[in-house]
Short mmCIF file of C-alpha atoms and ligand atoms in Angstrom, two decimals:
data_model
loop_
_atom_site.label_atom_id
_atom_site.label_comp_id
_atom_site.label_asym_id
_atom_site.label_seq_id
_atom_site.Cartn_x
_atom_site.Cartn_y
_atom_site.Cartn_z
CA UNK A 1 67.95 123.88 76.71
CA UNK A 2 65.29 124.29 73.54
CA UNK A 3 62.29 121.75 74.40
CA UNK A 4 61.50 119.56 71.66
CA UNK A 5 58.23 121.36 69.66
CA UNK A 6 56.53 124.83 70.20
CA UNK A 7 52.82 123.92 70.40
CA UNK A 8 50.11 126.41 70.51
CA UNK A 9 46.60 124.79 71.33
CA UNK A 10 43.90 127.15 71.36
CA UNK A 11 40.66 126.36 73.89
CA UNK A 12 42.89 125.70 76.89
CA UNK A 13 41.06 126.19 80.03
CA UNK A 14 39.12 123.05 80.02
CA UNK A 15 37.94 120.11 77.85
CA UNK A 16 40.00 118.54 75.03
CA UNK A 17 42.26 121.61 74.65
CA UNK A 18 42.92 121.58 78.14
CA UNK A 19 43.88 118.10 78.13
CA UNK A 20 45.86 118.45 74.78
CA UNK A 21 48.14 121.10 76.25
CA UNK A 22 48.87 118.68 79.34
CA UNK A 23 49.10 115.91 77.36
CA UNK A 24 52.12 118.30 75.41
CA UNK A 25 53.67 119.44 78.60
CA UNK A 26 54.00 115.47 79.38
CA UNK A 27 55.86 115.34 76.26
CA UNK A 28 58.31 117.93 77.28
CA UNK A 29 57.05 120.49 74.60
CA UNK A 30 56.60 124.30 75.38
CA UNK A 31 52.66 124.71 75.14
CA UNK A 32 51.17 128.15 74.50
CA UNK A 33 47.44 128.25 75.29
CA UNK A 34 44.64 130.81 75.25
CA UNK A 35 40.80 131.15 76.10
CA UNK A 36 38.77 133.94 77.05
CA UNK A 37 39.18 133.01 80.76
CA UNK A 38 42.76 131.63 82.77
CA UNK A 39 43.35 128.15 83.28
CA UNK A 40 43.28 125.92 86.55
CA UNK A 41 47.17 124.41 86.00
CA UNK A 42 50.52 126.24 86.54
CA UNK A 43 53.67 124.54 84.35
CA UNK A 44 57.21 126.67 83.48
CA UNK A 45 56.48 125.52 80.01
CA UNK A 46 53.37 126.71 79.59
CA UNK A 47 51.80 130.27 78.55
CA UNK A 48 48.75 131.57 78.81
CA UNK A 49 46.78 134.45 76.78
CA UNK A 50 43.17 135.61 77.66
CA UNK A 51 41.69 136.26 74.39
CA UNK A 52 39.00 135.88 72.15
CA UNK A 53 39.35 134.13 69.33
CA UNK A 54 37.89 136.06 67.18
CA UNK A 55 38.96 139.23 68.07
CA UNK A 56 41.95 139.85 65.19
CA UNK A 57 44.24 142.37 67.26
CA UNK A 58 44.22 140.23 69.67
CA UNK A 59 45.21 137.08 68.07
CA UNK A 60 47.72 138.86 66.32
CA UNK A 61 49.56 140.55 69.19
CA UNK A 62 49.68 136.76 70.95
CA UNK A 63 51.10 134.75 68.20
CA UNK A 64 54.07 137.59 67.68
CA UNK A 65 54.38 137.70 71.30
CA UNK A 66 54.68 133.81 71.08
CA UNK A 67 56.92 134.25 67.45
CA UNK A 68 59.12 136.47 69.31
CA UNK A 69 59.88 134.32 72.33
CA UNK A 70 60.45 131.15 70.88
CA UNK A 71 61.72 132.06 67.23
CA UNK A 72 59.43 129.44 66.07
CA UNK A 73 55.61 127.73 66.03
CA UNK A 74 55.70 124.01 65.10
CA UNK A 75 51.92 123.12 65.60
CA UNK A 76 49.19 124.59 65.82
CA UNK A 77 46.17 123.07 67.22
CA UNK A 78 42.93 124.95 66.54
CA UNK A 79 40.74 123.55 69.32
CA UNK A 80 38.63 126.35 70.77
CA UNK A 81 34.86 125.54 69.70
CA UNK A 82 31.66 126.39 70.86
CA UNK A 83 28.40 124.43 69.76
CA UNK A 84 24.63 125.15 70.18
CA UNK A 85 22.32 122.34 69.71
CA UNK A 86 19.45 123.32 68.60
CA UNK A 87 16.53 123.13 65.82
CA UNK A 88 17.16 125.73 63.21
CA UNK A 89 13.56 127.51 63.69
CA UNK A 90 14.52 128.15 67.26
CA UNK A 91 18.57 129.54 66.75
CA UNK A 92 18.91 132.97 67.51
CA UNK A 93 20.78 135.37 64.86
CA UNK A 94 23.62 135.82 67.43
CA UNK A 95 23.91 132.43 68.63
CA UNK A 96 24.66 131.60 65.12
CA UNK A 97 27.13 134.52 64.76
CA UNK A 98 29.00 133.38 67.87
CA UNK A 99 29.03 129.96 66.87
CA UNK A 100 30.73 131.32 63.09
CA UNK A 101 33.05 133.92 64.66
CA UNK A 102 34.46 130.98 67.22
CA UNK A 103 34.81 127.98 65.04
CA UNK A 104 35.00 129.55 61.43
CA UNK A 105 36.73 132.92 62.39
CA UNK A 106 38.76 131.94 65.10
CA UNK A 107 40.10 129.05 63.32
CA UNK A 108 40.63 131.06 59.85
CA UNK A 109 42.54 134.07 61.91
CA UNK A 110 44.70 131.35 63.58
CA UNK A 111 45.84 129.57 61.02
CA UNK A 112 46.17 132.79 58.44
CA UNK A 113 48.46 134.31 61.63
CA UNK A 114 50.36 131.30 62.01
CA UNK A 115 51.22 130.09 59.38
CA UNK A 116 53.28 133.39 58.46
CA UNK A 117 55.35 132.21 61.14
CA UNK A 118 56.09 128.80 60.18
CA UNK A 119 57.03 129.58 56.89
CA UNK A 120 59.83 130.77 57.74
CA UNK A 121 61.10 127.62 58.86
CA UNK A 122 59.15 126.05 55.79
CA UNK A 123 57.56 124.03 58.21
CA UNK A 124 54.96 123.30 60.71
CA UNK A 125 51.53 121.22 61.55
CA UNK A 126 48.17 122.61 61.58
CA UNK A 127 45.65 120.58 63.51
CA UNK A 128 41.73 121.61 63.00
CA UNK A 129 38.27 120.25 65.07
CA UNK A 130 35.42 119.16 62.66
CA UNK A 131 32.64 117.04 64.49
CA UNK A 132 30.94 113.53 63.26
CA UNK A 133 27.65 115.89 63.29
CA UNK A 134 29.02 117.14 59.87
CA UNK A 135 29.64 114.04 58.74
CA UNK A 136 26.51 112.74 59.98
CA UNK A 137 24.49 115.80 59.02
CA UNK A 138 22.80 115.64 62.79
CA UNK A 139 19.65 116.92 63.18
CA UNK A 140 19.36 119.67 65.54
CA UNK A 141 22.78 120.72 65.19
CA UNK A 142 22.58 122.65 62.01
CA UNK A 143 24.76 125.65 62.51
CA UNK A 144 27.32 123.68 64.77
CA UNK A 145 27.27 121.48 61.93
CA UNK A 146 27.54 123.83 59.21
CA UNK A 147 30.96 125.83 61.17
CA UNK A 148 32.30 122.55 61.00
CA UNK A 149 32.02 122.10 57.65
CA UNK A 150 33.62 125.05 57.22
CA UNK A 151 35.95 124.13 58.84
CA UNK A 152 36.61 120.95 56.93
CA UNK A 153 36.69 121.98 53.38
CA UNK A 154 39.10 125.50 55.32
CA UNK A 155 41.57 122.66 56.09
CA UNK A 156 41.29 121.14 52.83
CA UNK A 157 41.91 124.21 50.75
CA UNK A 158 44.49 125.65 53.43
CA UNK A 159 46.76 122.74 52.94
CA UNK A 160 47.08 123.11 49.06
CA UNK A 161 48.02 126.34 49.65
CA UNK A 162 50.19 125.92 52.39
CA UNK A 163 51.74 122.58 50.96
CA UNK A 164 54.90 125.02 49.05
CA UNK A 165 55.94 126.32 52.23
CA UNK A 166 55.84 122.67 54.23
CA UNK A 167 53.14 123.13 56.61
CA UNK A 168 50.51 120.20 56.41
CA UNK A 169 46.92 120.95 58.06
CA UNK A 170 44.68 118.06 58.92
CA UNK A 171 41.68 118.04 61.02
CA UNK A 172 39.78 115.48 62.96
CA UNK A 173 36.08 114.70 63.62
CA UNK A 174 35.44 113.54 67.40
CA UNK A 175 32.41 111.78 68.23
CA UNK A 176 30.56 112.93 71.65
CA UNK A 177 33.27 113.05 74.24
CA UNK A 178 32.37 114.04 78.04
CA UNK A 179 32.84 118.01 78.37
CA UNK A 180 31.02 120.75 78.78
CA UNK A 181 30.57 121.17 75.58
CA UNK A 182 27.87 118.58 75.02
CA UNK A 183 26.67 118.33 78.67
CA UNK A 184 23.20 120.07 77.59
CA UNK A 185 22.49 117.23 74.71
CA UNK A 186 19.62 115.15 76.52
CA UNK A 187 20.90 110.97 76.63
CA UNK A 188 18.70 109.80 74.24
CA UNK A 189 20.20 112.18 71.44
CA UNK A 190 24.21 110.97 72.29
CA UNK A 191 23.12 107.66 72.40
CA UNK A 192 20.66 108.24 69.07
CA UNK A 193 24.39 109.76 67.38
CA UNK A 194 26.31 106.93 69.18
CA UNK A 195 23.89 104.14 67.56
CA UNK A 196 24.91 105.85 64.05
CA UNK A 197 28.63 105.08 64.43
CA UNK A 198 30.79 101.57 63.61
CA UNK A 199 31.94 101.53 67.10
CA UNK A 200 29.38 101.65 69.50
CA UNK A 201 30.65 104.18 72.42
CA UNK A 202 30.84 107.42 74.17
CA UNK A 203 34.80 109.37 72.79
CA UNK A 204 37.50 109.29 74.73
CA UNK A 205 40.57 112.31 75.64
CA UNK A 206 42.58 109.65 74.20
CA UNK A 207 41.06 108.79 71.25
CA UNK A 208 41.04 112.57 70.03
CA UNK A 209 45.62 112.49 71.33
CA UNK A 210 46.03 109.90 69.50
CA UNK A 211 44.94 111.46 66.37
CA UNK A 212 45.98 114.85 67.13
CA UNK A 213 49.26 113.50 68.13
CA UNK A 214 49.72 111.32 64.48
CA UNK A 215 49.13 114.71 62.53
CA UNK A 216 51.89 116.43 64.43
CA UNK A 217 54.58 113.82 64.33
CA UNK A 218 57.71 115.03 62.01
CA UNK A 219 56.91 111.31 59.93
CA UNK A 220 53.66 112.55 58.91
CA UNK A 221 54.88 115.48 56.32
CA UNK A 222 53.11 113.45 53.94
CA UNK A 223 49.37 113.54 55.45
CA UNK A 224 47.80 116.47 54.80
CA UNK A 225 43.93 118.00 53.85
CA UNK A 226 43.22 114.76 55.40
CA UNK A 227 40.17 114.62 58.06
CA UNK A 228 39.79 111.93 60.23
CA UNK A 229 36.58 110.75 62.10
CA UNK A 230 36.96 109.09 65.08
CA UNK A 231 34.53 106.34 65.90
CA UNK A 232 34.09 104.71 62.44
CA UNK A 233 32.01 107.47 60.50
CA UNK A 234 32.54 108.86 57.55
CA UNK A 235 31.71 112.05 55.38
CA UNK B 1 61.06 155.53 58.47
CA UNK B 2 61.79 157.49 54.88
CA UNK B 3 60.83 156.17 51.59
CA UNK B 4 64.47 154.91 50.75
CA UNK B 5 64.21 152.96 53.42
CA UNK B 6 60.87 150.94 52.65
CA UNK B 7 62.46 150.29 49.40
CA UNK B 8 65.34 148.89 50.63
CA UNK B 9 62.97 146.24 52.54
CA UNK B 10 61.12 145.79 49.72
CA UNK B 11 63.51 145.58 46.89
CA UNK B 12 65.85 142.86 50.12
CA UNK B 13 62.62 140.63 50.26
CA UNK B 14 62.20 140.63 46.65
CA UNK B 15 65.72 139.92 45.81
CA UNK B 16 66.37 137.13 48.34
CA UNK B 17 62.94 135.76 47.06
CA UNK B 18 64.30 135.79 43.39
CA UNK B 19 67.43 134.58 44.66
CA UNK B 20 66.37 131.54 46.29
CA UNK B 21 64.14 130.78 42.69
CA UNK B 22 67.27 131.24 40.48
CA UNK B 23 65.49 133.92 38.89
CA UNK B 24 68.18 136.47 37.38
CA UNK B 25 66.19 140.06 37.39
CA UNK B 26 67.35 143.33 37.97
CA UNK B 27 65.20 144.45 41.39
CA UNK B 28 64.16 148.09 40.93
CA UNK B 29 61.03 150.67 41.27
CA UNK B 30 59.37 149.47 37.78
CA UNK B 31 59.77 145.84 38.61
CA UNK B 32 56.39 144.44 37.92
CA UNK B 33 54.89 142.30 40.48
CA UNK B 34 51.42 141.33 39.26
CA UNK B 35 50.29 140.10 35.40
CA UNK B 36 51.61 138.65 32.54
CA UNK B 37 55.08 140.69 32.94
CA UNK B 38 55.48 139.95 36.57
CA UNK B 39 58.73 138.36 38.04
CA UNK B 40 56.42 136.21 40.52
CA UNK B 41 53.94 133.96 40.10
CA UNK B 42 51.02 134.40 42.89
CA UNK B 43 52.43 131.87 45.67
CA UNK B 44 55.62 133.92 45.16
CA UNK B 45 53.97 137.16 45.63
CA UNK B 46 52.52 135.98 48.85
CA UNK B 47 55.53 135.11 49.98
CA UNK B 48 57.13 138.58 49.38
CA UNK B 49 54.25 140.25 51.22
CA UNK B 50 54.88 138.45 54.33
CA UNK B 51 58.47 138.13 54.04
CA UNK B 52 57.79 142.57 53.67
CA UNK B 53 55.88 142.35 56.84
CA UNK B 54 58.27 140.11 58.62
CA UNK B 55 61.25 142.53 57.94
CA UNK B 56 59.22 145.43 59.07
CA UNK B 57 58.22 144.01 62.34
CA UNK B 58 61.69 142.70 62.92
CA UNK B 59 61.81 146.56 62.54
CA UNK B 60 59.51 147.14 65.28
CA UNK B 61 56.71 148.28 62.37
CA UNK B 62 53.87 146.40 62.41
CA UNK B 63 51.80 146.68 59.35
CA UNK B 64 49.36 144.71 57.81
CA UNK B 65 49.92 144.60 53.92
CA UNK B 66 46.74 142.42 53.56
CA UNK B 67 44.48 145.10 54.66
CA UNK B 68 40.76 145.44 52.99
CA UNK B 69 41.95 148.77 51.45
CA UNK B 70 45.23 146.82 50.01
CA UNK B 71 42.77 144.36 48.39
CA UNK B 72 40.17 146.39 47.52
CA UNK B 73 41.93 149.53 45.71
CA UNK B 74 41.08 149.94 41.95
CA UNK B 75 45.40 149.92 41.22
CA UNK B 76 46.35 147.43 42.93
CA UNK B 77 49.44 148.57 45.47
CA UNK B 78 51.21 145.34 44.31
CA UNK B 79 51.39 146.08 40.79
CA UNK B 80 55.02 147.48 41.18
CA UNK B 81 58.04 148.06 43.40
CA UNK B 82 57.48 151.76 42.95
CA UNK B 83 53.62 151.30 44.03
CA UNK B 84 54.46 148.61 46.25
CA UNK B 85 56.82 151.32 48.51
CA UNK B 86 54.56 154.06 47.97
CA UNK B 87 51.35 151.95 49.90
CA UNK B 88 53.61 150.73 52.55
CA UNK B 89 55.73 154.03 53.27
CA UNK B 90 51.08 155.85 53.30
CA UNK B 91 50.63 152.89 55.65
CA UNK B 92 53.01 153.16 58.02
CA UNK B 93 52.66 157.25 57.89
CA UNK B 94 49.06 157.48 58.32
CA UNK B 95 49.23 155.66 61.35
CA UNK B 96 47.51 152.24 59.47
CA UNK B 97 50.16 150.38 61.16
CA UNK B 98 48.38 147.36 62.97
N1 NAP C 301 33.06 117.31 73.27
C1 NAP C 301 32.58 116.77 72.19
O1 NAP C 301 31.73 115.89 72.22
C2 NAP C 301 33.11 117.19 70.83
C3 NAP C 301 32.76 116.43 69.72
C4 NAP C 301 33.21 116.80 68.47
C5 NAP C 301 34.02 117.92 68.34
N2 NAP C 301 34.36 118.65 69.43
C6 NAP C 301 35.20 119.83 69.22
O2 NAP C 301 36.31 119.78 70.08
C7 NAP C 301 36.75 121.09 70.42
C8 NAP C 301 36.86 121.23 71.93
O3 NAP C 301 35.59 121.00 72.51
P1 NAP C 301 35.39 120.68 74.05
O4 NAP C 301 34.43 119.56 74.11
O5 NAP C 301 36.68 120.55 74.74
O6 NAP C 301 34.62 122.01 74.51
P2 NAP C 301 34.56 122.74 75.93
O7 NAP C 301 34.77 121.76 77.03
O8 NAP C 301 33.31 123.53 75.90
O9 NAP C 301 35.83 123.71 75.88
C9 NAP C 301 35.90 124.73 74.93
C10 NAP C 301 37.24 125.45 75.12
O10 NAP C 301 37.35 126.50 74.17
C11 NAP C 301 37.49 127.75 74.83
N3 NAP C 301 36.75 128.75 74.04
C12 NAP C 301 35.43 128.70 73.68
N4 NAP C 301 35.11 129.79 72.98
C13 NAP C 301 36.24 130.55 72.88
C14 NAP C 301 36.53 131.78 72.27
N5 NAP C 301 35.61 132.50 71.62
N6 NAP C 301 37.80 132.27 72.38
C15 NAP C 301 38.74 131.57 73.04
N7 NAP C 301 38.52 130.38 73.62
C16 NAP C 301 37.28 129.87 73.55
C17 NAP C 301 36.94 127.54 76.24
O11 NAP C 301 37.52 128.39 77.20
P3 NAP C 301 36.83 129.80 77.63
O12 NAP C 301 35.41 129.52 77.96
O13 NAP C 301 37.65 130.26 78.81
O14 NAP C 301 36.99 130.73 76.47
C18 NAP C 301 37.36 126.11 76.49
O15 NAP C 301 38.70 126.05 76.92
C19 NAP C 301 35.70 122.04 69.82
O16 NAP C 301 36.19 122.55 68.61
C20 NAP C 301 34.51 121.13 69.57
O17 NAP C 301 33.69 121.60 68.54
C21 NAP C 301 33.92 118.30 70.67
#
């Protein structure tokens, strides 16, 4: 039996992509997943790659390994991030080329390599990550920042030119949400960001499914270069 | 793979492409593919390229037509059919295959 949607979320292992793809598998779609290291959960449905993001043969090989197993992609979900928070003056010159080559690169390759797939079935859904510290231009999170942005106006342009062959790409902005990710930010700077939103609290998983999850519906073919920050702040 | 058969890729992607568009052109070598004489406009040149690379990996050839030496050559290998099978045929020959 075919399961309903091919999903491939990338940042598995742990955090919001790791939720995201068991949020999927709930759904009865077939998630494909990847990070540099293997994941904690075991489901038929679900395949894992150990890769790099940025590392083009690589990303490649898995998404016409994936291409050629399921005969399709319906949504992408370009999740795997990385964020340093730190002043500017004190960023080293590799931190900020990690920080590029994960968010920018990783998302760019993705979405180039995908896309060639759903074409062919003139359709799909493209998911990116932005942050509200773009929208917020957050202090001490320059370069994270900056990727995002990236990031943001990448979605925007990628779904003008993607629009002919009916693939939409959206993004969304979380605000802090528990994870690793932002587990080095001292209190007083996620409550300092917190204070700057319309609603007053820490991100939820479900929050960021929610959103993911309207993008990738087959009733929103009309939403796309559309990025939406959670939490009531705007760009 | 010879060169007859790269064209017959090519010249199959291109046809089916001009096909689909209602666009009545004879398919051959000097078929222009870029500039004011072309029989695509850009999206539908894009879509040829990777329709080219789907065939060929459906082939088993993996190839990358969006390489940095596809983009950056003076003559651009999309300028023609005829140019357009010569740079895939060197590509797949000279081991560039991705
Ligand atoms: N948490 C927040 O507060 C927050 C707020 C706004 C936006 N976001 C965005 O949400 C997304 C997910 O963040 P998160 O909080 O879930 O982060 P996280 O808990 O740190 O998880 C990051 C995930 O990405 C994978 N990953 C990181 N670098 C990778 C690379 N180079 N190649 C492949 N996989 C890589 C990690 O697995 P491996 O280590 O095994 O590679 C992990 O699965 C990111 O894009 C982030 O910018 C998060």
């Amino acid at each position: 039996m075919q399961r309903e949607k091919v999903v491939l979320i990338t940042g598995t292992r742990k955090g919001i992509g790791r939720e995201l793809a068991l949020f999927y598998l709930g759904k009865g779609y077939t998630v494909v997943g990847c990070s540099r290291k293997e994941v904690d959960f075991f489901d038929d449905h679900y395949s894992h790659f150990c890769l790099d993001v940025c590392d083009e043969k690589s990303v490649i090989s898995m998404v016409r390994q994936v291409a050629k197993k399921y005969g399709r992609i319906d949504v992408l979900i370009n999740n795997a991030g990385m964020a340093s928070m730190n002043h500017v003056l004190l960023t080293p010159y590799s931190t900020i080329k990690k920080i590029f080559d994960t968010n920018v690169y990783g998302t760019m390759l993705f979405t180039r390599e995908v896309a060639k797939v759903m074409m062919k079935s003139k359709k799909g859904r493209i998911v990116n990550f932005t942050t509200v510290a773009t929208a917020l231009r957050l202090e001490g999170e320059s370069v994270y920042a900056a990727s995002k942005a990236a990031v943001l106006n990448f979605t925007e342009v990628t779904a003008r030119e993607l629009a002919p062959y009916g693939i939409t790409v959206n993004a969304v902005g979380p605000t802090p949400v528990m994870t690793d990710l932002i587990k080095a930010v001292p209190k007083n700077k996620i409550n300092d960001l917190i204070d700057r939103q319309a609603i007053k609290r820490l991100g939820v998983f479900d929050d960021i499914k929610n959103v993911v999850d309207f993008f990738v519906q087959d009733s929103s073919d009309f939403v796309t270069a559309q990025t939406i920050f959670l939490g009531g702040v705007n760009n | 793979m010879n060169k007859e058969d790269v064209k017959e890729v090519i010249v199959g992607a291109l046809s089916e492409y001009l096909d689909m568009k209602g666009i009545n052109s004879e398919v051959n070598e000097h078929t222009v593919l870029i500039g004011t004489n072309a029989v695509l406009d850009s999206i539908g040149l894009v879509t040829v390229i990777v329709e080219i690379e789907n065939m060929l990996e459906e082939k088993d050839i993996e190839v990358s037509l969006t390489s940095e030496k596809a983009m950056s050559s003076a003559i651009s290998p999309f300028r023609s059919v005829g140019a357009l099978v010569n740079f895939v045929y060197d590509q797949i020959n000279e081991g560039n295959a991705a």
